[in-house]
mmCIF file of C-alpha atoms and ligand atoms in Angstrom:
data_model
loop_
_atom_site.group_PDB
_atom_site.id
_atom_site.type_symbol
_atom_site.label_atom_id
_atom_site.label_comp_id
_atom_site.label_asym_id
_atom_site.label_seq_id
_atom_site.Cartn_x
_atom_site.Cartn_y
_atom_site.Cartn_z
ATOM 1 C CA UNK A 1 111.993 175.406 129.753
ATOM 2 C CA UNK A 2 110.890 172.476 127.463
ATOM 3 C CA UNK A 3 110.457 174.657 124.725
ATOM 4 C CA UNK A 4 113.874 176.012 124.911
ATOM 5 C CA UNK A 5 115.175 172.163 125.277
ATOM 6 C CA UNK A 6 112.945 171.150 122.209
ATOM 7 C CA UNK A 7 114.399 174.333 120.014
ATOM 8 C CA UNK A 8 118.293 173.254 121.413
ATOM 9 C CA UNK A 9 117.437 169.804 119.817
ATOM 10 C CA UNK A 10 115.722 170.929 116.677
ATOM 11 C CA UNK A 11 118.959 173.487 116.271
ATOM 12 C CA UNK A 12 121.452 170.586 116.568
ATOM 13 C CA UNK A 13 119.700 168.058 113.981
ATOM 14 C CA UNK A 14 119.307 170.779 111.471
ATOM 15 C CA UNK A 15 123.048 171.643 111.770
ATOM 16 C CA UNK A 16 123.912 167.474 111.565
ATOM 17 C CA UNK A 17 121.644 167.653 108.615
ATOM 18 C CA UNK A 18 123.184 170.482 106.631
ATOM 19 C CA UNK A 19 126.537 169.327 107.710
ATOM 20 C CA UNK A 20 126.890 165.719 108.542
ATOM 21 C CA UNK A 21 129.456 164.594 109.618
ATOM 22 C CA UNK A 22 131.840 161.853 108.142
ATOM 23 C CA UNK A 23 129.753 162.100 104.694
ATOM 24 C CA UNK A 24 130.797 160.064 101.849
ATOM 25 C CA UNK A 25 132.288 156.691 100.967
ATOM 26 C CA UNK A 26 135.448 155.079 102.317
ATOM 27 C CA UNK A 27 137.261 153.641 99.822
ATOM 28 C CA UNK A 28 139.085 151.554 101.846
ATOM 29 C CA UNK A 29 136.059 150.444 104.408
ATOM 30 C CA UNK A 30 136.433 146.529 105.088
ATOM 31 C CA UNK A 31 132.687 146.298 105.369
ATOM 32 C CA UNK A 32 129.860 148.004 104.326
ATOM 33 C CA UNK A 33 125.850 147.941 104.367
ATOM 34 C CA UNK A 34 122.914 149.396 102.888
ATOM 35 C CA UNK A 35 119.491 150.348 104.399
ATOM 36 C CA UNK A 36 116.396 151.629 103.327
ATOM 37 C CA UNK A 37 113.196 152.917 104.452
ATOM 38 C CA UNK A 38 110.764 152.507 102.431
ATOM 39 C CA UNK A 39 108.375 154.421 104.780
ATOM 40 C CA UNK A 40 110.037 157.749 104.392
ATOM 41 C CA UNK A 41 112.113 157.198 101.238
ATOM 42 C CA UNK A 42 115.578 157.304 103.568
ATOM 43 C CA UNK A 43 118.436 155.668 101.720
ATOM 44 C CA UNK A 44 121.492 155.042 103.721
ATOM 45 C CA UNK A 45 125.204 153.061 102.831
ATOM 46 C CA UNK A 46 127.330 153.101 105.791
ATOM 47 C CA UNK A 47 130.902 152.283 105.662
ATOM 48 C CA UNK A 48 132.868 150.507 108.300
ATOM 49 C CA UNK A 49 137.075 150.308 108.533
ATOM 50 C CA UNK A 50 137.212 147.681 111.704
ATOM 51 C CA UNK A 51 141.179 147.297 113.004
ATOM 52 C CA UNK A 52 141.641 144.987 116.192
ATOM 53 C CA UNK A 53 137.516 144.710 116.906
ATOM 54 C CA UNK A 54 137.590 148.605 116.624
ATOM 55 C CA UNK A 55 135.411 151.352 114.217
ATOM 56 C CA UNK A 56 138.504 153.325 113.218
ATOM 57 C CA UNK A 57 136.474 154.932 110.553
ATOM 58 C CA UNK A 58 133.019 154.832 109.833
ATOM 59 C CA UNK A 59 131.291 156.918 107.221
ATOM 60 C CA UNK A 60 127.758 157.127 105.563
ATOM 61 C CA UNK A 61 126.128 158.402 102.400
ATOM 62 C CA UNK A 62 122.477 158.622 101.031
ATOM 63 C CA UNK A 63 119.345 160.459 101.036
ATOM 64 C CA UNK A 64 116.797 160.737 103.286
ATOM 65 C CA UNK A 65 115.090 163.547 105.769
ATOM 66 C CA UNK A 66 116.491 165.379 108.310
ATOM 67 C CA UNK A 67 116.002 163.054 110.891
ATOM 68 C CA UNK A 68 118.003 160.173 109.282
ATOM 69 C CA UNK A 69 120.527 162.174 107.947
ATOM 70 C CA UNK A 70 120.970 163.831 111.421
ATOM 71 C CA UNK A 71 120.814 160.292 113.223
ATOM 72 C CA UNK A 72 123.637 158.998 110.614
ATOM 73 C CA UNK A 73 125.943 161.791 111.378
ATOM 74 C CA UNK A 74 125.768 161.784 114.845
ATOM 75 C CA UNK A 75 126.098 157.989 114.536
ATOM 76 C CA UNK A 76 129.431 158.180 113.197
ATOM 77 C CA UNK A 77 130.707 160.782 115.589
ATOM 78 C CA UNK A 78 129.783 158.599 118.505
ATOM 79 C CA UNK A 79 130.764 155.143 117.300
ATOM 80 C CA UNK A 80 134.713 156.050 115.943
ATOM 81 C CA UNK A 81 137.033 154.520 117.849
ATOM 82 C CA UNK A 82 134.811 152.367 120.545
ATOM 83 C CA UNK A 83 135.028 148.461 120.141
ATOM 84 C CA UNK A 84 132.094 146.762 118.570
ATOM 85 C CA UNK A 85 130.657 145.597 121.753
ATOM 86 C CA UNK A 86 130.653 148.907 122.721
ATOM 87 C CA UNK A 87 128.919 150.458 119.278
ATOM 88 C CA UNK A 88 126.365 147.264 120.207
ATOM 89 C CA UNK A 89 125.625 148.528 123.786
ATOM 90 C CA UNK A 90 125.168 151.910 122.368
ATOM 91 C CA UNK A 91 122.887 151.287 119.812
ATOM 92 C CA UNK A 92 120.713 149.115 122.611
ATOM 93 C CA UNK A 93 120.543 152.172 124.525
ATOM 94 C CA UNK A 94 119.707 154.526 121.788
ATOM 95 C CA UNK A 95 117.216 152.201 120.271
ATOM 96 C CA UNK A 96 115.298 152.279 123.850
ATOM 97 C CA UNK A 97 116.002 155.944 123.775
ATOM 98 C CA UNK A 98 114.113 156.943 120.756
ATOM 99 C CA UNK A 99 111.353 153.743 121.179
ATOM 100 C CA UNK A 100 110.056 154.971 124.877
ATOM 101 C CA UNK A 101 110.906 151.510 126.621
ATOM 102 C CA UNK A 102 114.219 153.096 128.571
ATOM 103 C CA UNK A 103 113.214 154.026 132.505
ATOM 104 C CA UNK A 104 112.862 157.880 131.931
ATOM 105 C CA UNK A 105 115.782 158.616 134.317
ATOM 106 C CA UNK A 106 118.232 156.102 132.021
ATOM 107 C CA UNK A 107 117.437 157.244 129.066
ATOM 108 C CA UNK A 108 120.396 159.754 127.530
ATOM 109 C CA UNK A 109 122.721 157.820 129.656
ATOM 110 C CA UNK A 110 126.007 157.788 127.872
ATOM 111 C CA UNK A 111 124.326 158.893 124.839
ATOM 112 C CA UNK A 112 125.613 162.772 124.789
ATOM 113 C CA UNK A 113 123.904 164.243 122.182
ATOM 114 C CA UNK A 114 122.146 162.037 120.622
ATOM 115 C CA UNK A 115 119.692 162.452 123.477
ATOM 116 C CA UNK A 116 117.881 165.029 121.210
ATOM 117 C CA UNK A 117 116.078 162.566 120.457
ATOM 118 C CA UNK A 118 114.232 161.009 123.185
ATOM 119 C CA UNK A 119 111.155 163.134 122.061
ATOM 120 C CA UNK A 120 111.212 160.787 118.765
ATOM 121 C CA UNK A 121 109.186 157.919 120.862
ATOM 122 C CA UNK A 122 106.124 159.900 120.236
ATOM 123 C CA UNK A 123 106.306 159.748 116.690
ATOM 124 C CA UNK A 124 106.544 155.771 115.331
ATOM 125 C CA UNK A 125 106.912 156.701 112.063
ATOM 126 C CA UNK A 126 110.301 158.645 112.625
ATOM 127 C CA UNK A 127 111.560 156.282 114.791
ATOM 128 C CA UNK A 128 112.843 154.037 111.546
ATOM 129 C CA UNK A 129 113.905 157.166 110.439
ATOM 130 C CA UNK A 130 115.919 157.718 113.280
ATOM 131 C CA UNK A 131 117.029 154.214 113.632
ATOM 132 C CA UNK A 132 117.961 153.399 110.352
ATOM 133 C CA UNK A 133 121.506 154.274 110.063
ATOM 134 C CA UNK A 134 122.103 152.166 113.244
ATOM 135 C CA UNK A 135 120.436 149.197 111.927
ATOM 136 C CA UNK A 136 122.591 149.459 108.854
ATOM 137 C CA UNK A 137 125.555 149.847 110.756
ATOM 138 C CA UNK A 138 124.675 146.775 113.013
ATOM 139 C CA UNK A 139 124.566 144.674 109.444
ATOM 140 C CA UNK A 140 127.641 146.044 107.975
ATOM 141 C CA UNK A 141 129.586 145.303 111.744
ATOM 142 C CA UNK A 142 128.107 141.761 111.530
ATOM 143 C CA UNK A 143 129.107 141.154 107.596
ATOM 144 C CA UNK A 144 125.058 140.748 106.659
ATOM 145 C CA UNK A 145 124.885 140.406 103.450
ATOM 146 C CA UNK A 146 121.367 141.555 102.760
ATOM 147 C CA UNK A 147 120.170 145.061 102.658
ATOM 148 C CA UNK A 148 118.578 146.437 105.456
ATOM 149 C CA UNK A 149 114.895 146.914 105.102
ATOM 150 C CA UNK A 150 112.852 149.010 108.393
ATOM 151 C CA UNK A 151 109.830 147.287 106.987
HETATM 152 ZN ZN1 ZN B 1 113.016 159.740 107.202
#
């Protein structure tokens, strides 16, 4: 039952949100990045330790809602230990995920659990929410300098 699918989902971001995971700085991270949006009030700092083109640690901290706080901590659980072309590919994927434009039977591939949430697309405004983290990430990977902004 969709219902039952849309409570599984709601269960697991609540539990990423109470508990994320890999929470805090990294005092040894050899880049980092903030975001912000300014929509929602989400503040994010994500922390990258890159060895040999590979995220051997990544970590966040900030405040936002559940959604971004959720998105964050799955974020990190996915992206340790895959090269950066792969954290890339996977953030193309989610982003087309949680924005509608992946063909319905493509969307979740590969993505585990951070298919809970696909039903995001319906709600613009939590997409940044959702996407922030990743964006941030993206910037500290490629050494950006700037702060991330969703707006
Ligand atoms: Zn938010």
């Amino acid at each position: 039952m969709m219902s039952d699918l849309d409570q599984l989902y709601q269960d697991l971001i609540l539990d990423h949100y109470k508990r994320p995971r890999n929470s805090g700085c990294l005092p040894h991270a050899d880049r980092r990045a903030e975001g912000h949006n300014p929509l929602c009030g989400d503040h994010v700092t994500v922390f990258l330790k890159v060895r040999d083109n590979v995220v051997e640690e990544v970590t966040f901290q900030g405040s936002g809602c559940a959604i971004s706080t959720a998105s964050a901590s799955m974020m990190t659980e996915i992206l340790k230990g895959r090269t950066l072309e792969e954290a890339k590919r996977i953030f193309e994927k989610f982003h087309a995920l949680v924005t509608g434009s992946a063909a319905e039977q493509d969307a979740g591939a590969d993505l585990g659990k951070l298919e809970v949430f696909s039903s995001i697309c319906r709600y613009p405004v939590r997409v940044k929410c959702a996407t922030l983290a990743w964006h941030t990430f993206k910037a500290a990977a490629e050494r950006q300098a700037a702060p991330v902004s969703t707006e």
